[in-house]
Tab-separated table of C-alpha atoms and ligand atoms in Angstrom:
chain	number	residue	atom	x	y	z
P	30	MET	CA	0.000	0.000	0.000
P	31	THR	CA	1.261	3.487	-0.861
P	32	ALA	CA	2.155	5.570	2.195
P	33	GLN	CA	-0.276	8.398	2.880
P	34	PHE	CA	-0.297	11.515	5.001
P	35	LEU	CA	-2.255	11.246	8.238
P	36	PRO	CA	-5.873	12.395	7.849
P	37	THR	CA	-6.321	16.147	8.274
P	38	SER	CA	-9.861	16.589	6.925
P	39	LEU	CA	-13.268	14.963	6.678
P	40	ALA	CA	-12.508	14.223	3.018
P	41	ASP	CA	-9.455	12.183	4.106
P	42	LEU	CA	-11.615	10.178	6.521
P	43	LYS	CA	-14.239	9.493	3.846
P	44	LYS	CA	-11.589	8.494	1.323
P	45	ASN	CA	-10.218	5.933	3.782
P	46	HIS	CA	-13.665	4.790	4.980
P	47	VAL	CA	-12.894	5.858	8.554
P	48	GLU	CA	-15.965	6.778	10.589
P	49	GLN	CA	-14.201	7.850	13.759
P	50	LEU	CA	-10.571	8.332	14.709
P	51	ASP	CA	-9.189	6.970	17.967
P	52	ILE	CA	-6.909	9.923	18.662
P	53	ILE	CA	-6.709	13.433	17.192
P	54	MET	CA	-3.509	15.446	17.555
P	55	ILE	CA	-3.683	19.251	17.670
P	56	SER	CA	-0.389	20.938	16.814
P	57	GLY	CA	0.878	24.515	16.815
P	58	ASP	CA	3.215	23.655	13.929
P	59	ALA	CA	2.464	23.022	10.282
P	60	TYR	CA	2.131	19.323	9.455
P	61	VAL	CA	5.407	17.990	8.136
P	62	ASP	CA	5.355	14.203	8.074
P	63	HIS	CA	8.875	13.693	9.347
P	64	PRO	CA	10.319	12.270	12.602
P	65	SER	CA	11.818	15.658	13.548
P	66	PHE	CA	8.311	17.034	14.057
P	67	GLY	CA	7.030	15.807	17.419
P	68	PRO	CA	3.271	15.566	16.799
P	69	ALA	CA	3.829	13.698	13.510
P	70	LEU	CA	6.268	11.331	15.224
P	71	ILE	CA	3.859	10.548	18.057
P	72	ALA	CA	0.978	10.129	15.615
P	73	ARG	CA	2.946	7.672	13.461
P	74	TYR	CA	4.068	5.749	16.567
P	75	LEU	CA	0.476	5.386	17.779
P	76	GLU	CA	-0.656	4.443	14.262
P	77	ALA	CA	1.988	1.700	14.173
P	78	HIS	CA	0.450	0.276	17.356
P	79	GLY	CA	-2.988	-0.040	15.795
P	80	PHE	CA	-4.616	3.307	16.604
P	81	ARG	CA	-6.342	5.459	13.999
P	82	VAL	CA	-4.812	8.903	14.347
P	83	GLY	CA	-5.521	12.232	12.641
P	84	ILE	CA	-3.829	15.592	12.971
P	85	ILE	CA	-5.124	19.176	12.978
P	86	PRO	CA	-2.160	21.483	12.389
P	87	GLN	CA	-2.262	25.143	13.383
P	88	PRO	CA	-6.027	25.407	13.991
P	89	ASN	CA	-7.547	28.890	13.966
P	90	TRP	CA	-8.221	29.298	17.679
P	91	ARG	CA	-10.487	32.333	17.130
P	92	GLN	CA	-13.148	30.070	15.579
P	93	ASP	CA	-14.490	26.566	16.198
P	94	ASP	CA	-14.377	25.123	12.676
P	95	ASP	CA	-10.835	23.750	12.610
P	96	PHE	CA	-11.257	21.983	15.950
P	97	LEU	CA	-14.436	20.303	14.717
P	98	LYS	CA	-13.223	19.143	11.336
P	99	LEU	CA	-12.155	15.602	12.276
P	100	GLY	CA	-15.070	15.063	14.663
P	101	LYS	CA	-14.842	13.559	18.122
P	102	PRO	CA	-12.125	10.969	18.820
P	103	LYS	CA	-12.988	7.649	20.444
P	104	LEU	CA	-10.170	7.917	23.002
P	105	PHE	CA	-8.640	11.392	23.441
P	106	PHE	CA	-7.194	14.561	21.958
P	107	GLY	CA	-3.422	15.054	22.074
P	108	VAL	CA	-2.325	18.697	22.308
P	109	ALA	CA	1.129	20.108	21.574
P	110	ALA	CA	2.107	23.746	21.117
P	111	GLY	CA	4.654	22.566	18.535
P	112	ASN	CA	8.372	21.973	18.491
P	113	LEU	CA	8.914	25.261	20.379
P	114	ASP	CA	7.290	26.834	23.405
P	115	SER	CA	4.640	29.149	21.910
P	116	MET	CA	5.996	32.186	23.797
P	117	VAL	CA	9.459	31.544	22.368
P	118	ALA	CA	7.927	31.088	18.918
P	119	ASN	CA	5.876	34.294	19.159
P	120	TYR	CA	8.222	36.737	20.954
P	121	THR	CA	11.843	37.820	20.887
P	122	ALA	CA	13.971	38.006	24.027
P	123	ASP	CA	13.039	41.727	24.105
P	124	LYS	CA	9.388	40.634	24.343
P	125	LYS	CA	8.646	42.025	20.887
P	126	PRO	CA	6.322	40.023	18.583
P	127	ARG	CA	8.266	38.019	16.033
P	128	ARG	CA	7.605	38.719	12.365
P	129	THR	CA	8.392	35.149	11.309
P	130	ASP	CA	7.684	31.576	12.406
P	131	MET	CA	9.939	28.838	11.066
P	132	TYR	CA	7.332	26.148	11.660
P	133	THR	CA	4.686	27.880	9.536
P	134	PRO	CA	4.262	27.861	5.733
P	135	GLY	CA	5.769	30.959	4.187
P	136	ASN	CA	7.626	31.675	7.489
P	137	ALA	CA	4.505	33.626	8.514
P	138	SER	CA	3.852	34.712	12.097
P	139	GLY	CA	0.481	34.748	13.854
P	140	ARG	CA	-0.599	31.164	13.190
P	141	ARG	CA	-0.344	29.960	16.815
P	142	PRO	CA	-1.744	31.577	19.959
P	143	ASP	CA	0.305	32.663	22.944
P	144	ARG	CA	0.295	29.823	25.488
P	145	ALA	CA	-1.015	27.512	22.790
P	146	THR	CA	-1.274	24.476	25.090
P	147	ILE	CA	-3.770	26.288	27.309
P	148	VAL	CA	-5.724	27.930	24.464
P	149	TYR	CA	-6.137	24.697	22.472
P	150	THR	CA	-7.188	22.738	25.570
P	151	ASN	CA	-9.784	25.335	26.578
P	152	LYS	CA	-11.232	25.179	23.089
P	153	LEU	CA	-11.424	21.373	23.097
P	154	LYS	CA	-12.939	21.214	26.566
P	155	ALA	CA	-15.660	23.675	25.493
P	156	LEU	CA	-16.439	21.883	22.209
P	157	PHE	CA	-16.032	18.271	23.360
P	158	PRO	CA	-16.989	18.090	27.045
P	159	GLY	CA	-16.028	14.753	28.589
P	160	VAL	CA	-13.380	13.865	25.985
P	161	PRO	CA	-9.955	13.502	27.653
P	162	VAL	CA	-7.133	15.819	26.606
P	163	VAL	CA	-3.491	14.742	26.924
P	164	LEU	CA	-0.765	17.393	26.734
P	165	GLY	CA	2.687	16.831	25.275
P	166	GLY	CA	5.519	18.621	23.505
P	167	VAL	CA	8.205	20.989	24.726
P	168	GLU	CA	5.876	23.679	26.107
P	169	ALA	CA	3.958	21.277	28.343
P	170	SER	CA	7.012	19.199	29.222
P	171	LEU	CA	9.196	22.081	30.405
P	172	ARG	CA	6.346	23.730	32.279
P	173	ARG	CA	5.322	20.570	34.132
P	174	PHE	CA	6.369	21.877	37.558
P	175	ALA	CA	5.765	25.353	39.017
P	176	HIS	CA	8.092	27.486	36.906
P	177	TYR	CA	9.348	31.016	36.380
P	178	ASP	CA	7.816	32.545	33.264
P	179	TYR	CA	9.965	35.223	31.649
P	180	TRP	CA	7.039	36.842	29.842
P	181	ASP	CA	4.896	37.174	32.979
P	182	GLY	CA	7.922	37.909	35.170
P	183	ALA	CA	6.320	35.574	37.732
P	184	VAL	CA	6.182	31.973	38.874
P	185	ARG	CA	3.314	30.147	37.211
P	186	ARG	CA	1.487	27.020	38.383
P	187	PRO	CA	2.320	23.635	36.809
P	188	ILE	CA	0.757	23.881	33.349
P	189	LEU	CA	-1.677	21.037	34.008
P	190	PHE	CA	-3.393	23.296	36.587
P	191	ASP	CA	-3.751	26.156	34.083
P	192	ALA	CA	-4.613	24.098	30.997
P	193	LYS	CA	-7.142	21.901	32.819
P	194	ALA	CA	-6.249	18.921	30.650
P	195	ASP	CA	-6.530	15.388	32.018
P	196	TYR	CA	-2.932	14.191	31.667
P	197	LEU	CA	0.439	15.403	30.494
P	198	VAL	CA	3.191	13.250	29.036
P	199	TYR	CA	6.628	14.807	29.296
P	200	GLY	CA	9.962	14.295	27.629
P	201	MET	CA	10.403	11.713	24.910
P	202	ALA	CA	7.011	10.302	25.632
P	203	GLU	CA	6.288	7.542	23.123
P	204	LYS	CA	5.886	4.931	25.859
P	205	GLY	CA	3.880	7.316	28.013
P	206	ILE	CA	1.319	8.190	25.372
P	207	LEU	CA	1.109	4.640	24.071
P	208	GLY	CA	0.421	3.450	27.621
P	209	LEU	CA	-2.317	6.056	28.027
P	210	ALA	CA	-3.864	5.087	24.690
P	211	GLU	CA	-3.952	1.408	25.712
P	212	LYS	CA	-5.460	2.275	29.097
P	213	PHE	CA	-8.147	4.485	27.560
P	214	LYS	CA	-8.897	1.764	25.015
P	215	HIS	CA	-9.272	-0.912	27.681
P	216	GLN	CA	-10.905	1.532	30.112
P	217	THR	CA	-8.301	0.897	32.783
P	218	ALA	CA	-8.653	3.246	35.709
P	219	ASP	CA	-5.155	2.914	37.164
P	220	PHE	CA	-2.646	5.198	35.457
P	221	ASN	CA	-0.084	5.021	38.250
P	222	ASN	CA	2.386	2.763	36.444
P	223	ASN	CA	2.386	4.746	33.213
P	224	PRO	CA	5.794	6.261	32.399
P	225	ASN	CA	6.391	9.972	31.681
P	226	THR	CA	2.917	10.772	32.954
P	227	VAL	CA	1.788	13.789	34.957
P	228	MET	CA	-1.566	14.100	36.700
P	229	ILE	CA	-3.299	15.980	39.500
P	230	LYS	CA	-4.401	14.146	42.645
P	231	ARG	CA	-6.269	15.177	45.759
P	232	ASP	CA	-4.849	12.336	47.859
P	233	ILE	CA	-1.302	10.948	47.698
P	234	SER	CA	-1.517	8.441	50.551
P	235	ASP	CA	-1.047	5.570	48.058
P	236	TYR	CA	2.314	6.896	46.888
P	237	HIS	CA	5.457	5.670	48.671
P	238	ASP	CA	9.176	6.382	48.247
P	239	VAL	CA	8.515	9.637	46.445
P	240	LEU	CA	10.333	12.962	46.221
P	241	ILE	CA	8.192	15.787	47.601
P	242	LEU	CA	9.163	19.200	46.254
P	243	PRO	CA	8.518	22.549	47.941
P	244	SER	CA	4.947	23.545	47.097
P	245	TYR	CA	3.845	26.023	44.437
P	246	GLU	CA	2.984	28.490	47.214
P	247	GLU	CA	6.456	28.114	48.761
P	248	VAL	CA	8.353	28.603	45.494
P	249	VAL	CA	6.266	31.701	44.689
P	250	ALA	CA	6.994	33.234	48.083
P	251	ASP	CA	10.677	32.331	48.493
P	252	LYS	CA	13.404	32.311	45.815
P	253	LYS	CA	15.501	29.898	47.883
P	254	LYS	CA	12.634	27.431	47.919
P	255	TYR	CA	12.355	27.828	44.140
P	256	ALA	CA	16.068	27.068	43.776
P	257	GLU	CA	15.729	24.105	46.127
P	258	ALA	CA	12.827	22.674	44.118
P	259	PHE	CA	14.857	22.971	40.921
P	260	ARG	CA	17.932	21.379	42.520
P	261	LEU	CA	15.870	18.484	43.847
P	262	TYR	CA	14.101	17.546	40.625
P	263	TYR	CA	17.215	18.175	38.556
P	264	ALA	CA	19.219	15.797	40.784
P	265	GLU	CA	16.432	13.212	40.664
P	266	GLY	CA	16.511	13.319	36.878
P	267	ARG	CA	20.207	12.388	36.912
P	268	LYS	CA	19.437	9.051	38.543
P	269	ARG	CA	19.137	5.900	36.496
P	270	HIS	CA	15.879	5.123	38.255
P	271	PRO	CA	14.252	8.370	39.366
P	272	ARG	CA	11.383	8.332	41.796
P	273	THR	CA	7.893	9.724	41.413
P	274	ILE	CA	8.024	13.468	42.115
P	275	ILE	CA	5.171	15.284	43.838
P	276	GLN	CA	4.605	19.027	44.148
P	277	PRO	CA	1.745	20.335	46.297
P	278	CYS	CA	-0.260	23.127	44.671
P	279	GLN	CA	-3.282	24.938	46.114
P	280	GLY	CA	-4.651	22.004	48.085
P	281	ARG	CA	-3.945	19.386	45.430
P	282	PHE	CA	-0.856	17.506	44.275
P	283	LEU	CA	0.989	17.381	40.992
P	284	VAL	CA	2.197	13.794	40.513
P	285	VAL	CA	5.026	13.259	38.006
P	286	LEU	CA	5.705	9.582	37.294
P	287	PRO	CA	9.245	8.483	36.299
P	288	PRO	CA	10.252	8.412	32.620
P	289	GLU	CA	11.036	5.357	30.516
P	290	ASN	CA	13.227	5.823	27.464
P	291	LEU	CA	13.172	3.846	24.257
P	292	SER	CA	16.032	1.388	23.781
P	293	SER	CA	18.422	1.849	20.850
P	294	ALA	CA	16.531	-0.812	18.897
P	295	GLU	CA	13.212	0.895	19.615
P	296	LEU	CA	14.706	4.241	18.579
P	297	ASP	CA	15.859	2.644	15.314
P	298	GLY	CA	12.301	1.410	14.825
P	299	LEU	CA	10.839	4.927	14.939
P	300	PHE	CA	12.695	5.873	11.803
P	301	THR	CA	11.287	2.941	9.858
P	302	LEU	CA	7.701	4.174	10.315
P	303	PRO	CA	5.983	5.171	7.057
P	304	PHE	CA	6.766	8.881	7.095
P	305	ILE	CA	6.285	10.698	3.801
P	306	ARG	CA	9.190	12.952	4.852
P	307	ALA	CA	7.639	16.054	3.323
P	308	PRO	CA	5.261	18.894	4.232
P	309	HIS	CA	1.566	18.235	3.615
P	310	PRO	CA	0.640	19.116	0.014
P	311	VAL	CA	-1.984	21.614	1.211
P	312	TYR	CA	0.886	24.072	1.752
P	313	GLY	CA	1.750	24.095	-1.952
P	314	ASP	CA	5.057	25.779	-2.679
P	315	LYS	CA	5.119	27.805	0.548
P	316	GLU	CA	8.384	27.030	2.243
P	317	ILE	CA	8.476	25.885	5.873
P	318	PRO	CA	11.956	26.992	6.997
P	319	ALA	CA	12.236	24.415	9.814
P	320	TRP	CA	11.764	21.669	7.236
P	321	GLY	CA	14.740	22.972	5.284
P	322	PHE	CA	16.994	22.459	8.321
P	323	VAL	CA	16.129	18.814	8.858
P	324	LYS	CA	15.204	17.334	5.508
P	325	ASP	CA	18.767	16.259	4.689
P	326	SER	CA	19.793	15.468	8.288
P	327	THR	CA	19.896	12.291	10.351
P	328	ILE	CA	18.848	12.108	13.993
P	329	SER	CA	21.558	10.084	15.703
P	330	HIS	CA	20.550	10.058	19.373
P	331	ARG	CA	18.507	11.529	22.211
P	332	GLY	CA	19.544	12.978	25.559
P	333	CYS	CA	22.598	14.913	26.724
P	334	PHE	CA	24.851	14.556	29.759
P	335	GLY	CA	26.131	18.140	29.335
P	336	GLY	CA	23.944	19.985	31.808
P	337	CYS	CA	24.763	23.480	30.459
P	338	SER	CA	22.880	25.993	32.582
P	339	PHE	CA	21.217	27.766	29.634
P	340	CYS	CA	19.954	24.556	28.001
P	341	ALA	CA	16.818	22.579	28.774
P	342	ILE	CA	17.646	19.482	26.750
P	343	SER	CA	18.284	17.269	29.774
P	344	GLN	CA	14.949	18.343	31.280
P	345	HIS	CA	13.171	17.205	28.135
P	346	GLN	CA	15.244	14.406	26.601
P	347	GLY	CA	17.010	13.184	29.745
P	348	LYS	CA	20.595	13.052	31.009
P	349	TYR	CA	21.374	9.667	29.490
P	350	VAL	CA	22.166	9.342	25.810
P	351	VAL	CA	20.256	6.772	23.760
P	352	SER	CA	21.886	6.290	20.363
P	353	ARG	CA	20.632	4.784	17.170
P	354	SER	CA	22.598	1.819	15.922
P	355	LEU	CA	25.316	2.298	13.313
P	356	SER	CA	23.400	0.213	10.793
U	254	LIG	S1	24.011	22.999	25.224
U	254	LIG	FE1	22.492	21.469	25.827
U	254	LIG	S2	22.688	19.864	24.264
U	254	LIG	FE2	24.543	21.116	24.141
U	254	LIG	S3	26.053	20.112	25.499
U	254	LIG	FE3	24.985	21.668	26.760
U	254	LIG	S4	23.283	20.539	27.714
U	254	LIG	FE4	23.994	19.282	25.997
């Protein structure tokens, strides 16, 4: 069978005789079917495990139409702001609006909202009440704990509290989102053994041998507590087998389950998935600059042991390097 792009419209569903998708991904980036683009990678990974997945790239958040165009998924919506944090994508370090966006056709700005993870989730929760929403991508991953936000000049709550989604999968989260998909499919209630998963709990008495961070209220009030929280979760992430991390927040608890990386063989397998390795034809001849950077490149590994203070790679990809095989 000839490889096809993932469905992006009702016409695609009709053409493939699909009545309802299992999972619909919402992305702040244009749809480039290539493993360097996170939402496409996750969608192809889920597809390879038997799920029917569609993608809605760069929906117009000022209207409902784009969010409705693939209907209601059987299992859940996946939401990602894109390969960049939306505030980084939309503003310069001087807090001026950017005139370009490398992940958008024609390098155009203005195709993703500020704080896209929150905006997209609010839209989905209003249009599809009761359908679970799972967050992923760099924006959600790096904002999983209480964090200083440069644009607000303030410490914000863990993003799951602001976005009001059901779950968040952080880091390189193939196993996390696949586990969630299987649990939703089989209607399993216990998500506590699912890797890379973040959720909000009212009661943590069932959790043992965990790392408890200073609370959101403490890190807002005291810079030393903020630094301590960062030191604690950073050090935990350096361990081969990190513990569950819990951060109290306004009477509830953020629960961050430990990550599980792909093996080298599993990483090799990702790159054999049936990617078209091109932008969706709907973009015509409009160039997507980010595609130009990666189309002739090879991804060799994930993770970095470097720990440079200005770089977040170890917080997203992990401290331990997983390489692809030489063959
Ligand atoms: S800048 Fe980031 S990716 Fe590069 S060596 Fe430092 S931590 Fe690793």
